[in-house]
Coordinates of C-alpha atoms and ligand atoms in Angstrom, one line a residue:
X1 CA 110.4 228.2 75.4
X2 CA 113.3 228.1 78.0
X3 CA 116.3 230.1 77.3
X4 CA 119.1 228.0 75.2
X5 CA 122.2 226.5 77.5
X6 CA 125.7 225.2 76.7
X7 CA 127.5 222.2 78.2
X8 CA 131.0 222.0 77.4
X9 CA 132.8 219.2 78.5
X10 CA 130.8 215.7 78.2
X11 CA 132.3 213.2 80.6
X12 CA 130.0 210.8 82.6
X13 CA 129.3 214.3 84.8
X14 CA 128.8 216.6 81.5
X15 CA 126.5 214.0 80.0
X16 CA 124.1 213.9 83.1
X17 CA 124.1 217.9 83.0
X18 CA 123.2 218.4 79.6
X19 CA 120.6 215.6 80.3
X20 CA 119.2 217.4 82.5
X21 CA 118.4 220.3 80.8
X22 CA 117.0 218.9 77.5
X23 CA 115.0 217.4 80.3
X24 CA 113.7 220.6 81.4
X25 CA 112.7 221.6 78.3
X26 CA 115.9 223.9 77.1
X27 CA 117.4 223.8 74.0
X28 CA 120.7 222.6 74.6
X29 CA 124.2 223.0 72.7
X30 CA 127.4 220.9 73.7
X31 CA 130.4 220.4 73.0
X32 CA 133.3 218.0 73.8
X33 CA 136.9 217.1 72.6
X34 CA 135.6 213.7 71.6
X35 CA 132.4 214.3 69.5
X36 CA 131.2 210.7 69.9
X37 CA 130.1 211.2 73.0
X38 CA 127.0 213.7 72.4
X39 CA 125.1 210.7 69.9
X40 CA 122.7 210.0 72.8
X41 CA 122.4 213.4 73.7
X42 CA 121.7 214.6 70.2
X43 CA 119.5 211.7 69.9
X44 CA 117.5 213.2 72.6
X45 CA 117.9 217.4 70.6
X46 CA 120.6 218.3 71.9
X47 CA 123.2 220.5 69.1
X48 CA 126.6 219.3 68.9
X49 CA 128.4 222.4 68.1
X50 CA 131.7 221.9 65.7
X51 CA 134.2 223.9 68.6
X52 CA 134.1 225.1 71.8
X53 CA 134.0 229.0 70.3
X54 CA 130.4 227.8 68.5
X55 CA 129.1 226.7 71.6
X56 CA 129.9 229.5 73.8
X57 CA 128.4 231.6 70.8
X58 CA 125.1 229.3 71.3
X59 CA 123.6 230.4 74.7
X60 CA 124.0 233.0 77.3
X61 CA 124.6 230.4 79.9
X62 CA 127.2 228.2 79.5
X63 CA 127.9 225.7 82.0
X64 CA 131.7 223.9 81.8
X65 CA 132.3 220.9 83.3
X66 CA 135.8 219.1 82.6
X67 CA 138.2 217.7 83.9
X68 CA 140.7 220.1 85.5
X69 CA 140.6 224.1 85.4
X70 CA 144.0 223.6 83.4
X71 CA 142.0 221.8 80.5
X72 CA 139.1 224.4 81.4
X73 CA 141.8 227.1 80.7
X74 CA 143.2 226.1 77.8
X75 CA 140.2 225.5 76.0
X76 CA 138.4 229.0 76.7
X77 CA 141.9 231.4 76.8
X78 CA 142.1 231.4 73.3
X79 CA 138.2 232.5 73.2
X80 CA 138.4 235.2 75.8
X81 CA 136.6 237.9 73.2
X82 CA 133.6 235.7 73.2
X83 CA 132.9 236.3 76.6
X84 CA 131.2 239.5 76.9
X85 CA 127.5 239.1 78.1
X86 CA 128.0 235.3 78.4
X87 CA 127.2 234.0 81.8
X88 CA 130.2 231.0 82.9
X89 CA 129.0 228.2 85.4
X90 CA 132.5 226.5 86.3
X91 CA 131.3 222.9 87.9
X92 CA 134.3 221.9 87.2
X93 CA 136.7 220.5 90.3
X94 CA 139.6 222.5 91.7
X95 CA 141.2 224.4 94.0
X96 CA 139.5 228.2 95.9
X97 CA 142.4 230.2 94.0
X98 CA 141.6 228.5 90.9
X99 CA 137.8 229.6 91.1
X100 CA 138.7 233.1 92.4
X101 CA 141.4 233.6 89.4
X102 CA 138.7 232.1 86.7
X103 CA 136.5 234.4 87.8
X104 CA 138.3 237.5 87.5
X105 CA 139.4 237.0 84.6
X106 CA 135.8 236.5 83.2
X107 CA 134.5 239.2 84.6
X108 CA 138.5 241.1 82.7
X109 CA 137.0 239.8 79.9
X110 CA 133.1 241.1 80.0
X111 CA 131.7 238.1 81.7
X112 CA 129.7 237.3 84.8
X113 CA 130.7 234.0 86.8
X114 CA 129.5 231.8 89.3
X115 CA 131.8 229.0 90.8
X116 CA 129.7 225.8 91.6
X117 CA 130.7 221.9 93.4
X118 CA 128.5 219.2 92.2
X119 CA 128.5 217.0 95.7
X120 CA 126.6 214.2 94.1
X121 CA 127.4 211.4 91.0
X122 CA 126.1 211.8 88.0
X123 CA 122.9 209.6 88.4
X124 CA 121.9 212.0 91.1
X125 CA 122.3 215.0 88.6
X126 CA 118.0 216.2 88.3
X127 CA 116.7 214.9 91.2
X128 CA 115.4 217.5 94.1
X129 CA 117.5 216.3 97.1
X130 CA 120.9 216.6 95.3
X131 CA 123.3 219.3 96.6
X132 CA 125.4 221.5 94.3
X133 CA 127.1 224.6 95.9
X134 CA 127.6 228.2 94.2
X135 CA 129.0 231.1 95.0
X136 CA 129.1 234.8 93.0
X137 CA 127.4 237.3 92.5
X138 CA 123.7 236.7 94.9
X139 CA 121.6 238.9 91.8
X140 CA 123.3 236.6 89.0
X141 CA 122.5 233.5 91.2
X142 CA 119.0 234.0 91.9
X143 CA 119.0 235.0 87.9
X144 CA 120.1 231.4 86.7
X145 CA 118.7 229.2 89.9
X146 CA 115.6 227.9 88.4
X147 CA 117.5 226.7 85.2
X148 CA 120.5 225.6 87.9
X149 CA 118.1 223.7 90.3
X150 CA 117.1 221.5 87.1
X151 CA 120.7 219.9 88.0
X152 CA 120.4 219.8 91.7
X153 CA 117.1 220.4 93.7
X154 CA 119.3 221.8 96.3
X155 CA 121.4 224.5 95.1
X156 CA 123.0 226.2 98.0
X157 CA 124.1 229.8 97.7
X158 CA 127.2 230.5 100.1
X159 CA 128.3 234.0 98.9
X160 CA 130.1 236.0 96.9
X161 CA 133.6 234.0 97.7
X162 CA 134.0 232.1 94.6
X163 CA 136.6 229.6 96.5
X164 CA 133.8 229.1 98.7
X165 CA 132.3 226.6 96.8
X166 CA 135.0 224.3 96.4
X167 CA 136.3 225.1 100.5
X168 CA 133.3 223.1 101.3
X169 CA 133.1 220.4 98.8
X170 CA 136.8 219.9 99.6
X171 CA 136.2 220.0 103.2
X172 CA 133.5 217.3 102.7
X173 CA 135.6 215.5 100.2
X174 CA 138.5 215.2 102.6
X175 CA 135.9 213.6 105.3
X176 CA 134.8 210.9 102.2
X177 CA 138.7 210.0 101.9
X178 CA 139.5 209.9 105.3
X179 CA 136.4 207.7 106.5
X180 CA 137.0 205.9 103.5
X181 CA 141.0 205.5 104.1
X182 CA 140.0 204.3 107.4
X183 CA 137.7 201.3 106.3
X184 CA 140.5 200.3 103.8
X185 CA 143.2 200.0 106.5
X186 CA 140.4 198.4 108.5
X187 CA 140.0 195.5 105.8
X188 CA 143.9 195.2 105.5
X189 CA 143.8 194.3 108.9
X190 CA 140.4 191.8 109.1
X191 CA 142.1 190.0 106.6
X192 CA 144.9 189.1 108.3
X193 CA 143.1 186.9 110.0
X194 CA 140.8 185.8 107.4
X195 CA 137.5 187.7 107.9
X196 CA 135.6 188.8 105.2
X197 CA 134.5 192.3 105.0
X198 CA 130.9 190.4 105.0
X199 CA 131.1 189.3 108.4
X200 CA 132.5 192.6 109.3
X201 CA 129.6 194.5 107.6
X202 CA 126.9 194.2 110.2
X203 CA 129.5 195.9 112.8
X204 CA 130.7 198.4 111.3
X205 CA 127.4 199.5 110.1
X206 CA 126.6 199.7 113.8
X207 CA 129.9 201.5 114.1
X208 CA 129.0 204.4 111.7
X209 CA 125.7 204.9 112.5
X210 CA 126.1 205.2 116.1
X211 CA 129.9 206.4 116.8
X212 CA 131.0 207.9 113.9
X213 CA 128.0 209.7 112.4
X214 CA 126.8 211.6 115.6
X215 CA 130.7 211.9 116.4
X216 CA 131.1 213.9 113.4
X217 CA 128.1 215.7 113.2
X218 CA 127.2 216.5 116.7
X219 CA 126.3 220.0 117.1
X220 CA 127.4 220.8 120.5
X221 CA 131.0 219.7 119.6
X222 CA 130.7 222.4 116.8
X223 CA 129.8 224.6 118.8
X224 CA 132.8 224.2 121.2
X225 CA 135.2 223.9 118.5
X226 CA 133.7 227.2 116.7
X227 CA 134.6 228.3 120.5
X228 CA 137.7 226.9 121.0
X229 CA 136.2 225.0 123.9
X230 CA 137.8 221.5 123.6
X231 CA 136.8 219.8 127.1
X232 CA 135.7 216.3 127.5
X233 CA 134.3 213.9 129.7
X234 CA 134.3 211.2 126.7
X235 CA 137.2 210.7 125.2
X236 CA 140.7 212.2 126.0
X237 CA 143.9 213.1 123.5
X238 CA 145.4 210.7 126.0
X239 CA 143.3 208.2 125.2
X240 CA 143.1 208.6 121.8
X241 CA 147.2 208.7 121.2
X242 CA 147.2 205.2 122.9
X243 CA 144.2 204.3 120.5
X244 CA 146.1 205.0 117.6
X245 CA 149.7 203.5 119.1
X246 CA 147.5 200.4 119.0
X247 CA 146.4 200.6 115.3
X248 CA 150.0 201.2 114.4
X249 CA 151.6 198.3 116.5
X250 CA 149.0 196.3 115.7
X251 CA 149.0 196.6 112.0
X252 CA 152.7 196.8 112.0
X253 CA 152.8 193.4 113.4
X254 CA 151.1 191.7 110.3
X255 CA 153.3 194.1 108.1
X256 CA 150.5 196.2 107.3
X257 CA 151.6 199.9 105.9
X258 CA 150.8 202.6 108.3
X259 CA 152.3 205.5 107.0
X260 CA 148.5 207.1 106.7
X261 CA 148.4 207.0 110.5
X262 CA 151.6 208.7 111.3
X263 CA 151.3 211.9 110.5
X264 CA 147.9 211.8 113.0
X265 CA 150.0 210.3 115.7
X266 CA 152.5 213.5 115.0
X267 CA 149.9 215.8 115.4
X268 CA 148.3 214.1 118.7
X269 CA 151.7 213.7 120.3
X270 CA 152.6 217.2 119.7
X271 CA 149.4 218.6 121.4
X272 CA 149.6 216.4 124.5
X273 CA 153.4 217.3 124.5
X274 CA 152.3 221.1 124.8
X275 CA 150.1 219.6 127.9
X276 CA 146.7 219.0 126.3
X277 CA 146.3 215.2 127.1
X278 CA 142.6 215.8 129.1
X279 CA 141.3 218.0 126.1
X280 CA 139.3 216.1 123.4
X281 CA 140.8 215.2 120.2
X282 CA 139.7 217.5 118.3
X283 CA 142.8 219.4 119.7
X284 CA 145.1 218.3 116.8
X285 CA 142.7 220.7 114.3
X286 CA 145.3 223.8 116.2
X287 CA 148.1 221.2 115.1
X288 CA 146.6 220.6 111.5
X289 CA 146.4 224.7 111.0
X290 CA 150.4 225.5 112.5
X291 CA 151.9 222.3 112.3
X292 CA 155.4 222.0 114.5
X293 CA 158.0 223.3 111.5
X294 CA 160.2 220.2 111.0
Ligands
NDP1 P1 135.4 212.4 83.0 O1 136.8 211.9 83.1 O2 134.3 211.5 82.7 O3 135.4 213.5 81.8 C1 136.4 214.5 81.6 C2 136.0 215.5 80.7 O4 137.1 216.4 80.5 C3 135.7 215.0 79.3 O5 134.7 215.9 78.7 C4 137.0 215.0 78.6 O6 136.9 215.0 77.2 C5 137.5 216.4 79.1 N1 138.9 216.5 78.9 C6 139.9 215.9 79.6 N2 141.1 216.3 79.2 C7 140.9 217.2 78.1 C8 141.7 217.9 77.3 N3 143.1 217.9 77.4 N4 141.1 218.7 76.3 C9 139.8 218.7 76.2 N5 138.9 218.1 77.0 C10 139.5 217.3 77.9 O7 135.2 213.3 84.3 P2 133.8 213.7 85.0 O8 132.8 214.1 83.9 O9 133.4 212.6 85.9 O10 134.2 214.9 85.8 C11 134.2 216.2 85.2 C12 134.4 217.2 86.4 O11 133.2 217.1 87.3 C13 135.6 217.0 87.2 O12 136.2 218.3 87.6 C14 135.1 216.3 88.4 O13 135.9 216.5 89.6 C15 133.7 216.9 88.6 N6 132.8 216.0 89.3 C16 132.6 214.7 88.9 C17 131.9 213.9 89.7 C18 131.6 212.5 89.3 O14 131.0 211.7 90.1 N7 131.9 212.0 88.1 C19 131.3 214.4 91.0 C20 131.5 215.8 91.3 C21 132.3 216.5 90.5 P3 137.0 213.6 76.4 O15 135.7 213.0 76.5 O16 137.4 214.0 75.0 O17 138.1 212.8 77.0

């Protein structure tokens, strides 16, 4: 029989985890503040354990998954002398310092740790292609990754940095929000003269797949970055200020908020003002790192 695993923390993520592992054949203890949500997993064998000091008592591995580190924190403080020889899989979201402080003081307290990012929703959580990131110990990881890969097919080890984890599901994140951002302010301004994001669709669809997505993931431009090689024979900063001076005149003229897109023009106008105009945009990342002190 597998070994026995702990979910704590039962939100539409927790569920899917703890899913996932009666799937696999482990028997499986949870826990959550509100109980009610386990019925379907203890319909399916899972043990509902009566408090969070039960559950940790239940398996070696536990695997938390709330909402914040602070809720994290105050629900396993008080527990700290249960630790010793239990095995802590934080997939819960945060900051680097947060993982890096969590861990240390696990391991203060007798416990080994690995810091994971869940880079999926919970209806991907089982299935081979999804990507979850951990970093930790490499020994304790290769330990647990059978029983880890039951969540995520692709479970990518990237060191023994525990802020590693969550540097690049942040990193990714912020791309989400700013692509995402970007095709909000985009509808904003469609509609002021009433088209639909329908009609839009087909374009933009032609947009992403054949600007944006090699634009963003084009290795030769990560290369040069990596380098600090930022040539062009594309697009210039130039060019792109005036692009953006567009947006913001534009949607400023159908009383459309741009206070998103100011801080970018910031940025660009401070690198062409240092005499950067003919390098490529991705300039601004030196401006985004030491930004002018205001
Ligand atoms: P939910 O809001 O669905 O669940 C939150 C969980 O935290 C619940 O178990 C909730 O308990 C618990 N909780 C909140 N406050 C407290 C508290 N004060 N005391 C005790 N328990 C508390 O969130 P998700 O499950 O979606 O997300 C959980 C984590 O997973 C987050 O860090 C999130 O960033 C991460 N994640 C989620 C993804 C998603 O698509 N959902 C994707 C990738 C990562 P209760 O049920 O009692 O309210």
């Amino acid at each position: 029989i597998p070994a026995s695993v702990t979910v704590i923390g039962l939100g539409n993520m927790g569920v899917a985890l703890a899913d996932a592992f009666l799937k696999g054949g482990h028997p499986t203890t949870v826990w959550n503040r509100s109980a009610d949500k386990a019925n379907g997993l203890v319909e399916k064998g899972a043990v509902l354990a009566g408090s969070v000091r039960e559950a940790i008592a239940a398996s070696n591995l536990v695997v938390v998954c709330l909402s914040t580190y602070k809720v994290m924190q105050e629900q396993l403080a008080p527990l700290e002398n249960e630790l010793s020889g239990r095995v802590i899989v934080n997939l819960t979201t945060g900051t680097p310092e947060d993982a890096r402080k969590t861990a240390k003081w696990v391991s203060e307290h007798g416990g080994q740790y690995l810091d994971g990012a869940i880079m999926a929703i919970p209806q991907m959580i089982g299935l081979p292609e999804t990507l979850i990131f951990y970093g930790g110990s490499k020994a304790l990881f290769e330990a647990y990754e059978p029983t880890l890969k039951l969540l995520g097919g692709n479970a990518a080890y990237l060191g023994e940095d525990y802020g590693v984890p969550l540097i690049y599901d942040l990193s990714l994140l912020t791309m989400m929000y700013g692509a995402w951002y970007g095709s909000m302010h985009a509808h904003a301004l469609l509609s002021t003269a009433n088209i639909t994001g329908t009609e839009f669709l087909p374009y933009a669809t032609n947009w992403v797949n054949h600007l944006i997505a090699p634009l963003l993931t084009d290795p030769v431009a990560a290369r040069a970055r990596d380098e600090g090689n930022f040539t062009t024979d594309v697009s210039n900063l130039n060019t792109n200020k005036l692009g953006l001076e567009h947006i913001i005149h534009a949607s400023q003229e159908q009383g459309i908020t741009v206070e998103w897109l100011m801080p970018l023009l910031t940025l660009a106008t401070q690198k062409v003002a240092e005499g950067y105009g003919a390098d490529s945009f991705d300039r601004v990342i030196e401006a985004i790192r030491k930004p002018l002190v205001k």
